Amino acid sequence: MAEALHSSCFMALLLWVVVLLLIVSPGNAFYLPGSYMHTYSQGEVISAKVNSLTSIETEMPFNYYSLPYCRPQGGIKKSAENLGELLMGDQIDNSPYRFRVNVNESVFLCTTKGLNENDAKLLKQRARDLYQVNMMLDNLPVMRFTEQNGVTVQWTGFPVGYSPAGSSEDYIINHLKFKVLVHEYEGNKVEIIGTGEEGSGVISEIDKKGMSGYQIVGFQVVPCSVKRNAEDFSKLNMYDSIEPVDCPVELKKAQVIRQQERITFTYDVEFVKSDIKWPSRWDAYLKMEAGSKVHWFSIMNSLMVILFLAGIVFVIFLRTVRRDLTRYEELDKESQAQMNEELSGWKLVVGDVFREPTCSKLLCIMVGDGVQILGMAIVTIVFATLGFMSPASRGMLLTGMIVLYLFLGIASGYVSVRFWRTIKGTSEGWRSVSWLTACFFPGVMFTVLTVLNFVLWKSESTGALPISLFFTLLALWFCISVPLTLVGGFLGTRAEQIEFPVRTNQIPREIPARKCPSWLLVLGAGTLPFGTLFIELFFILSSIWLGRGLEVVVEGFLCPRFCCSLCVPLLHQLLGL
């Protein structure tokens, strides 16, 4: 086990060396992490981008242009995507929303043709399923605010439409009021190193000239539904100026979704100067007040359950040991010797604790895979907590997890084979153990991924993986993970065998009949740990499915959650012996 920890530490140290090499590269200043800073000049044209449509009701993302929205003049162009973005179902396209830096304007986009039956039905379905449009400007997601029970709640994205209570009609969001926060900046010999939207980049030539301009530090939106007369806008071209309009309160002034209805899309943009500095522009997205309260409740819940479980186990442990020690002290040496020969109580299992289990190979495989997953989780959390996985780099968290998992295959092979040698007393069969360790967990996940992918393909969801990505994952699996696992297994055969602290009896002791059924014992012993882990698991999976996995990590809440979650089973194992 010590060698496995050394292997994991070596991989983590290697990653740290790479990071340090990036940090100490020559330059007057640096910024890590985050996308590289871009300074815009007065009136410079910038375009917003759109991501997949997502919903809190269903975990199936769809393409933005699957709905009858306005399309860019130059056609739809997809942005380069990394492995993590493809696995998360992200599909980033350009959009017709165009802004001129520090220029306030009201703009006409387009008027659609009359909605056919399919488009009208699809729009209504997306509105009722609470689908959100995810838009970004300068790699910054759009943000909106809503009032709920007197509390201002922050959201990313804006809804496709809405269905008011008491109304049988559905309404589409066709007018957007944007507010872009900009920070006026004066360059002063700054060199910035970071990971941008399209990859890594080093910006030095422009900023060293001392140019000044504006940096985008906030992107907000107020979505509206405004009924427009299509005939009045039929003669306008895209990006023609129009009169600004306020969001209507009355439903009769909103744009209803109906067959043969023509929808006019418009937007307003207002640029507001802000004191927010560019490195701090992500802070607003990480300050989720309602979510933070739930996070703190989750952490306190975990701590209280851990203390409760630890107290119960510790009291039982002390009472049992103290009772036995008291009995030994009351007896003379001859009686103690006789009692040692005739053990009773919990000491009866001393000679059977380290007996080989029924499915010893499966146990070794799962222990090895568990070490691999645990090492990946710890290193990922440490790097994310320290800020080396920026929210600006979408998919970086999942990509980092996959890379770490692949390279930690050497640790899983080592642990599984050494555990196999400890149980069997020989290294015979270590190749099959290593091979099964490399294929067990990834094989199960790949099978589930394939089945789900067929469902997503049939639904035409953007979450469906392209066939080329399947071959990429298979190549990574069999060209990196499997060989490293076999290498780790070979190292495990060379390691010293672990010696048990007590001798195992040759004849197994007869296990008395249980007074309670096994399912009742499992239910009773697992309810409290499951209650502790359930809230944590809910937040982690929800954040990953909703595309906010990195948000949770950067917040710093995941680290204490992870530690609290580990303490429950550890306390059960340590205090329950």
Coordinates of N, CA and C in Angstrom, one line a residue, residues 165-320:
A165 N -49.3 30.7 -14.9 CA -50.4 29.9 -14.1 C -51.7 30.5 -14.5
G166 N -52.7 29.6 -14.7 CA -54.0 30.0 -15.1 C -54.2 30.4 -16.5
S167 N -53.2 30.1 -17.4 CA -53.3 30.4 -18.8 C -53.1 29.1 -19.6
S168 N -53.8 28.9 -20.6 CA -53.6 27.7 -21.5 C -52.6 28.0 -22.6
E169 N -52.1 29.2 -22.7 CA -51.2 29.6 -23.8 C -49.7 29.5 -23.2
D170 N -48.8 29.3 -24.2 CA -47.4 29.4 -23.9 C -46.8 30.6 -24.7
Y171 N -45.8 31.2 -24.0 CA -45.2 32.5 -24.6 C -43.7 32.3 -24.8
I172 N -43.2 32.8 -25.8 CA -41.8 32.7 -26.2 C -41.0 34.0 -25.8
I173 N -39.8 33.8 -25.4 CA -38.9 34.9 -25.1 C -38.3 35.4 -26.4
N174 N -38.7 36.6 -26.9 CA -38.3 37.0 -28.2 C -37.6 38.4 -28.1
H175 N -37.5 39.0 -26.9 CA -36.8 40.3 -26.8 C -35.9 40.2 -25.6
L176 N -34.6 40.5 -25.8 CA -33.6 40.4 -24.7 C -33.0 41.8 -24.4
K177 N -33.0 42.1 -23.1 CA -32.4 43.4 -22.7 C -31.0 43.0 -22.0
F178 N -30.0 43.3 -22.8 CA -28.6 42.9 -22.3 C -28.0 44.1 -21.5
K179 N -27.3 43.8 -20.5 CA -26.4 44.7 -19.8 C -25.0 44.2 -19.7
V180 N -24.1 44.8 -20.4 CA -22.7 44.4 -20.4 C -21.9 45.3 -19.5
L181 N -21.2 44.7 -18.5 CA -20.4 45.4 -17.6 C -19.0 45.5 -18.1
V182 N -18.4 46.6 -18.3 CA -17.0 46.8 -18.8 C -16.2 47.5 -17.8
H183 N -14.9 47.2 -17.8 CA -13.9 47.8 -17.0 C -12.9 48.5 -17.9
E184 N -12.7 49.8 -17.7 CA -11.8 50.5 -18.5 C -10.4 50.2 -18.0
Y185 N -9.6 49.8 -19.0 CA -8.2 49.3 -18.7 C -7.2 50.1 -19.5
E186 N -6.0 50.3 -18.8 CA -4.9 50.9 -19.5 C -3.7 49.9 -19.4
G187 N -3.2 49.4 -20.5 CA -2.2 48.4 -20.5 C -0.9 49.0 -20.0
N188 N -0.1 48.1 -19.3 CA 1.2 48.6 -18.7 C 2.1 47.4 -18.6
K189 N 2.6 47.0 -19.8 CA 3.6 45.9 -19.9 C 3.1 44.6 -19.1
V190 N 2.0 44.1 -19.5 CA 1.5 42.9 -18.9 C 1.6 41.7 -19.8
E191 N 2.1 40.6 -19.3 CA 2.2 39.4 -20.1 C 1.3 38.4 -19.3
I192 N 0.3 37.8 -20.0 CA -0.7 36.9 -19.4 C -0.6 35.6 -20.0
I193 N -0.5 34.6 -19.2 CA -0.4 33.2 -19.6 C -1.7 32.5 -19.1
G194 N -2.4 31.8 -20.0 CA -3.6 31.1 -19.5 C -4.2 30.2 -20.5
T195 N -5.3 29.6 -20.2 CA -6.0 28.7 -21.1 C -7.3 29.4 -21.6
G196 N -7.3 29.8 -22.8 CA -8.4 30.5 -23.4 C -9.5 29.6 -23.9
E197 N -10.4 30.2 -24.6 CA -11.6 29.4 -25.1 C -11.1 28.4 -26.2
E198 N -10.2 28.8 -27.0 CA -9.7 28.0 -28.1 C -8.5 27.2 -27.7
G199 N -8.0 27.3 -26.5 CA -6.8 26.6 -26.1 C -5.8 27.5 -25.4
S200 N -4.6 27.1 -25.3 CA -3.6 27.9 -24.5 C -3.1 29.0 -25.4
G201 N -2.8 30.1 -24.7 CA -2.3 31.3 -25.5 C -1.4 32.2 -24.6
V202 N -0.5 32.9 -25.2 CA 0.3 33.8 -24.5 C 0.2 35.2 -25.2
I203 N -0.3 36.2 -24.4 CA -0.5 37.5 -25.0 C 0.6 38.4 -24.4
S204 N 1.4 38.9 -25.3 CA 2.5 39.8 -24.9 C 2.6 41.0 -25.8
E205 N 2.5 40.8 -27.1 CA 2.9 41.9 -28.0 C 1.9 43.1 -27.9
I206 N 0.6 42.9 -27.8 CA -0.4 44.0 -27.7 C -0.3 44.7 -26.4
D207 N -0.3 43.9 -25.3 CA -0.4 44.6 -24.0 C 0.9 45.3 -23.7
K208 N 2.0 44.9 -24.2 CA 3.3 45.6 -23.9 C 3.3 47.0 -24.5
K209 N 2.5 47.2 -25.5 CA 2.5 48.5 -26.1 C 1.7 49.6 -25.2
G210 N 1.1 49.1 -24.2 CA 0.4 50.0 -23.3 C -0.9 50.5 -23.8
M211 N -1.6 49.7 -24.6 CA -2.9 50.1 -25.2 C -3.9 50.1 -24.1
S212 N -4.9 50.9 -24.3 CA -6.1 51.0 -23.3 C -7.3 50.6 -24.1
G213 N -8.3 50.3 -23.3 CA -9.6 49.8 -23.9 C -10.5 49.4 -22.8
Y214 N -11.4 48.4 -23.2 CA -12.4 48.0 -22.2 C -12.4 46.4 -22.1
Q215 N -12.5 46.0 -20.9 CA -12.6 44.5 -20.6 C -14.0 44.2 -20.2
I216 N -14.5 43.1 -20.7 CA -15.9 42.7 -20.3 C -15.8 41.9 -19.0
V217 N -16.5 42.4 -18.0 CA -16.4 41.8 -16.6 C -17.8 41.4 -16.1
G218 N -18.8 41.5 -16.9 CA -20.2 41.1 -16.5 C -21.1 41.0 -17.7
F219 N -22.0 40.1 -17.7 CA -22.9 39.9 -18.9 C -24.3 39.5 -18.3
Q220 N -25.2 40.4 -18.3 CA -26.5 40.2 -17.7 C -27.6 40.3 -18.7
V221 N -28.8 39.7 -18.5 CA -29.9 39.8 -19.4 C -31.2 39.9 -18.6
V222 N -32.2 40.6 -19.2 CA -33.6 40.6 -18.8 C -34.4 40.0 -19.9
P223 N -34.9 38.8 -19.8 CA -35.7 38.2 -20.9 C -37.1 38.8 -21.0
C224 N -37.6 39.0 -22.1 CA -39.0 39.6 -22.3 C -39.7 38.9 -23.4
S225 N -41.0 38.9 -23.3 CA -41.8 38.4 -24.4 C -42.7 39.6 -24.9
V226 N -42.4 40.0 -26.1 CA -43.1 41.2 -26.6 C -43.8 40.9 -27.9
K227 N -45.1 41.2 -28.0 CA -45.8 40.9 -29.2 C -45.5 42.0 -30.2
R228 N -45.1 41.7 -31.4 CA -44.7 42.6 -32.5 C -45.6 42.4 -33.7
N229 N -45.8 43.4 -34.4 CA -46.6 43.3 -35.7 C -45.5 43.0 -36.8
A230 N -45.6 41.8 -37.3 CA -44.7 41.3 -38.2 C -44.6 42.2 -39.5
E231 N -45.7 42.7 -39.9 CA -45.7 43.5 -41.1 C -44.9 44.8 -40.9
D232 N -44.9 45.4 -39.7 CA -44.1 46.6 -39.5 C -42.6 46.4 -39.6
F233 N -42.2 45.1 -39.4 CA -40.8 44.8 -39.4 C -40.3 44.1 -40.6
S234 N -41.2 43.9 -41.5 CA -40.9 43.1 -42.7 C -39.9 43.7 -43.6
K235 N -39.8 45.1 -43.6 CA -38.9 45.8 -44.5 C -37.6 46.1 -43.8
L236 N -37.4 45.7 -42.6 CA -36.1 45.9 -41.9 C -35.1 44.8 -42.2
N237 N -33.9 45.2 -42.2 CA -32.8 44.2 -42.3 C -32.2 43.9 -40.9
M238 N -31.4 42.8 -40.9 CA -30.8 42.5 -39.6 C -29.8 43.5 -39.1
Y239 N -29.9 43.9 -37.9 CA -29.1 44.9 -37.2 C -29.5 46.3 -37.5
D240 N -30.7 46.5 -38.0 CA -31.3 47.8 -38.2 C -31.7 48.3 -36.8
S241 N -31.6 49.6 -36.6 CA -32.0 50.2 -35.3 C -33.5 50.3 -35.2
I242 N -34.0 50.1 -33.9 CA -35.4 50.2 -33.7 C -35.6 51.0 -32.4
E243 N -36.9 51.3 -32.0 CA -37.2 52.0 -30.8 C -37.1 51.0 -29.6
P244 N -36.5 51.4 -28.5 CA -36.4 50.5 -27.4 C -37.8 50.3 -26.8
V245 N -38.0 49.2 -26.1 CA -39.3 48.8 -25.5 C -39.0 48.2 -24.2
D246 N -40.0 48.5 -23.2 CA -39.9 47.9 -21.9 C -40.6 46.5 -21.9
C247 N -40.3 45.7 -21.0 CA -40.9 44.3 -20.9 C -42.4 44.5 -20.4
P248 N -43.3 44.0 -21.2 CA -44.7 44.1 -20.8 C -45.1 43.3 -19.7
V249 N -46.0 43.7 -18.9 CA -46.5 43.0 -17.7 C -47.8 42.2 -18.1
E250 N -48.6 42.8 -19.0 CA -49.9 42.1 -19.4 C -49.6 41.0 -20.4
L251 N -50.3 39.9 -20.2 CA -50.1 38.8 -21.1 C -50.5 39.1 -22.5
K252 N -51.5 40.0 -22.7 CA -52.0 40.2 -24.1 C -51.0 41.0 -24.9
K253 N -50.0 41.5 -24.3 CA -48.9 42.2 -25.0 C -47.7 41.3 -25.2
A254 N -47.7 40.0 -24.8 CA -46.6 39.1 -24.9 C -46.9 38.3 -26.2
Q255 N -45.7 37.7 -26.7 CA -45.8 36.9 -27.9 C -46.2 35.5 -27.6
V256 N -47.3 35.0 -28.1 CA -47.8 33.7 -27.8 C -47.2 32.7 -28.9
I257 N -47.1 31.5 -28.5 CA -46.6 30.4 -29.4 C -47.8 29.8 -30.0
R258 N -48.0 29.9 -31.2 CA -49.2 29.4 -31.9 C -48.8 29.1 -33.4
Q259 N -49.5 28.1 -33.9 CA -49.3 27.7 -35.3 C -49.6 28.9 -36.2
Q260 N -48.7 29.1 -37.3 CA -48.8 30.1 -38.3 C -48.5 31.5 -37.7
E261 N -48.0 31.6 -36.5 CA -47.7 32.9 -35.9 C -46.2 33.2 -36.3
R262 N -46.0 34.5 -36.7 CA -44.7 35.0 -37.1 C -44.1 35.7 -35.8
I263 N -42.9 35.3 -35.5 CA -42.2 35.8 -34.3 C -41.1 36.8 -34.7
T264 N -41.1 37.9 -34.1 CA -40.0 38.9 -34.4 C -39.0 38.9 -33.2
F265 N -37.7 38.8 -33.5 CA -36.7 38.7 -32.4 C -35.9 40.1 -32.5
T266 N -35.8 40.7 -31.3 CA -35.1 41.9 -31.1 C -34.3 41.9 -29.8
Y267 N -33.4 42.9 -29.7 CA -32.7 42.9 -28.4 C -32.2 44.4 -28.2
D268 N -32.0 44.7 -26.9 CA -31.4 46.0 -26.5 C -30.0 45.6 -25.8
V269 N -29.1 46.5 -25.9 CA -27.8 46.3 -25.2 C -27.4 47.6 -24.6
E270 N -27.0 47.5 -23.3 CA -26.5 48.7 -22.6 C -25.2 48.4 -21.9
F271 N -24.2 49.2 -22.2 CA -22.8 49.0 -21.6 C -22.7 49.9 -20.4
V272 N -22.3 49.3 -19.3 CA -22.2 50.0 -18.0 C -20.7 49.8 -17.5
K273 N -20.1 50.9 -17.1 CA -18.7 50.9 -16.6 C -18.8 50.3 -15.2
S274 N -17.8 49.5 -14.9 CA -17.8 48.8 -13.6 C -16.4 48.9 -13.0
D275 N -16.3 48.8 -11.7 CA -15.1 48.8 -10.9 C -14.5 47.3 -10.8
I276 N -15.3 46.4 -11.3 CA -14.8 45.0 -11.1 C -13.6 44.8 -12.0
K277 N -12.6 44.2 -11.4 CA -11.4 43.9 -12.2 C -11.5 42.6 -13.0
W278 N -10.8 42.4 -14.1 CA -11.0 41.3 -14.9 C -10.7 40.0 -14.2
P279 N -9.7 39.8 -13.4 CA -9.4 38.5 -12.7 C -10.6 38.2 -11.7
S280 N -11.4 39.2 -11.3 CA -12.5 38.9 -10.3 C -13.9 38.8 -11.0
R281 N -13.9 38.7 -12.3 CA -15.2 38.7 -13.0 C -16.0 37.4 -12.8
W282 N -15.3 36.3 -12.4 CA -16.1 35.1 -12.1 C -16.6 35.0 -10.7
D283 N -16.3 36.0 -9.9 CA -16.7 35.9 -8.5 C -18.3 36.0 -8.4
A284 N -18.9 36.7 -9.2 CA -20.3 36.9 -9.2 C -21.0 35.5 -9.5
Y285 N -20.4 34.7 -10.3 CA -21.0 33.4 -10.6 C -20.9 32.4 -9.5
L286 N -19.9 32.6 -8.7 CA -19.6 31.6 -7.6 C -20.3 32.0 -6.3
K287 N -21.0 33.1 -6.2 CA -21.7 33.6 -5.0 C -23.1 33.3 -5.2
M288 N -23.5 32.1 -4.9 CA -24.9 31.6 -5.0 C -25.4 31.6 -3.6
E289 N -26.2 32.6 -3.1 CA -26.6 32.8 -1.8 C -27.4 31.6 -1.3
A290 N -28.5 31.3 -2.1 CA -29.4 30.2 -1.7 C -28.6 28.9 -1.7
G291 N -27.8 28.7 -2.7 CA -27.0 27.4 -2.7 C -26.1 27.3 -1.6
S292 N -25.5 28.4 -1.2 CA -24.5 28.4 -0.1 C -25.1 28.0 1.2
K293 N -26.4 28.4 1.4 CA -27.0 28.0 2.7 C -27.3 26.5 2.7
V294 N -27.7 26.0 1.5 CA -27.9 24.6 1.5 C -26.6 23.8 1.6
H295 N -25.5 24.4 1.0 CA -24.2 23.7 1.2 C -23.8 23.7 2.6
W296 N -24.0 24.8 3.3 CA -23.6 24.8 4.8 C -24.4 23.8 5.6
F297 N -25.7 23.8 5.2 CA -26.6 22.8 5.9 C -26.1 21.4 5.6
S298 N -25.7 21.1 4.4 CA -25.2 19.8 4.0 C -23.9 19.5 4.8
I299 N -23.0 20.4 5.0 CA -21.8 20.2 5.7 C -22.1 19.9 7.2
M300 N -23.0 20.7 7.8 CA -23.3 20.6 9.2 C -24.0 19.2 9.4
N301 N -24.9 18.9 8.5 CA -25.6 17.6 8.6 C -24.6 16.4 8.5
S302 N -23.6 16.5 7.7 CA -22.5 15.5 7.6 C -21.7 15.4 8.9
L303 N -21.3 16.5 9.4 CA -20.6 16.5 10.7 C -21.3 16.0 11.8
M304 N -22.6 16.3 12.0 CA -23.4 15.8 13.1 C -23.6 14.3 13.0
V305 N -23.9 13.8 11.8 CA -24.1 12.4 11.6 C -22.8 11.6 11.9
I306 N -21.6 12.2 11.5 CA -20.3 11.6 11.7 C -20.1 11.5 13.2
L307 N -20.3 12.6 13.9 CA -20.1 12.6 15.4 C -21.0 11.6 16.1
F308 N -22.3 11.6 15.6 CA -23.2 10.6 16.2 C -22.8 9.2 16.0
L309 N -22.4 8.8 14.8 CA -21.9 7.5 14.5 C -20.6 7.1 15.3
A310 N -19.7 8.1 15.3 CA -18.4 7.9 16.0 C -18.7 7.7 17.5
G311 N -19.6 8.5 18.1 CA -19.9 8.3 19.5 C -20.5 7.0 19.8
I312 N -21.4 6.5 19.0 CA -22.0 5.2 19.3 C -21.0 4.1 19.2
V313 N -20.2 4.1 18.1 CA -19.2 3.0 18.0 C -18.2 3.1 19.1
F314 N -17.8 4.3 19.4 CA -16.7 4.4 20.4 C -17.2 4.0 21.8
V315 N -18.4 4.3 22.1 CA -19.0 3.9 23.4 C -19.1 2.3 23.5
I316 N -19.6 1.7 22.4 CA -19.7 0.3 22.4 C -18.3 -0.4 22.5
F317 N -17.4 0.2 21.8 CA -16.0 -0.4 21.8 C -15.4 -0.3 23.2
L318 N -15.5 0.9 23.9 CA -15.0 1.1 25.2 C -15.6 0.2 26.2
R319 N -16.9 0.0 26.2 CA -17.6 -0.8 27.1 C -17.2 -2.3 27.0
T320 N -17.1 -2.7 25.8 CA -16.7 -4.1 25.5 C -15.3 -4.4 26.0

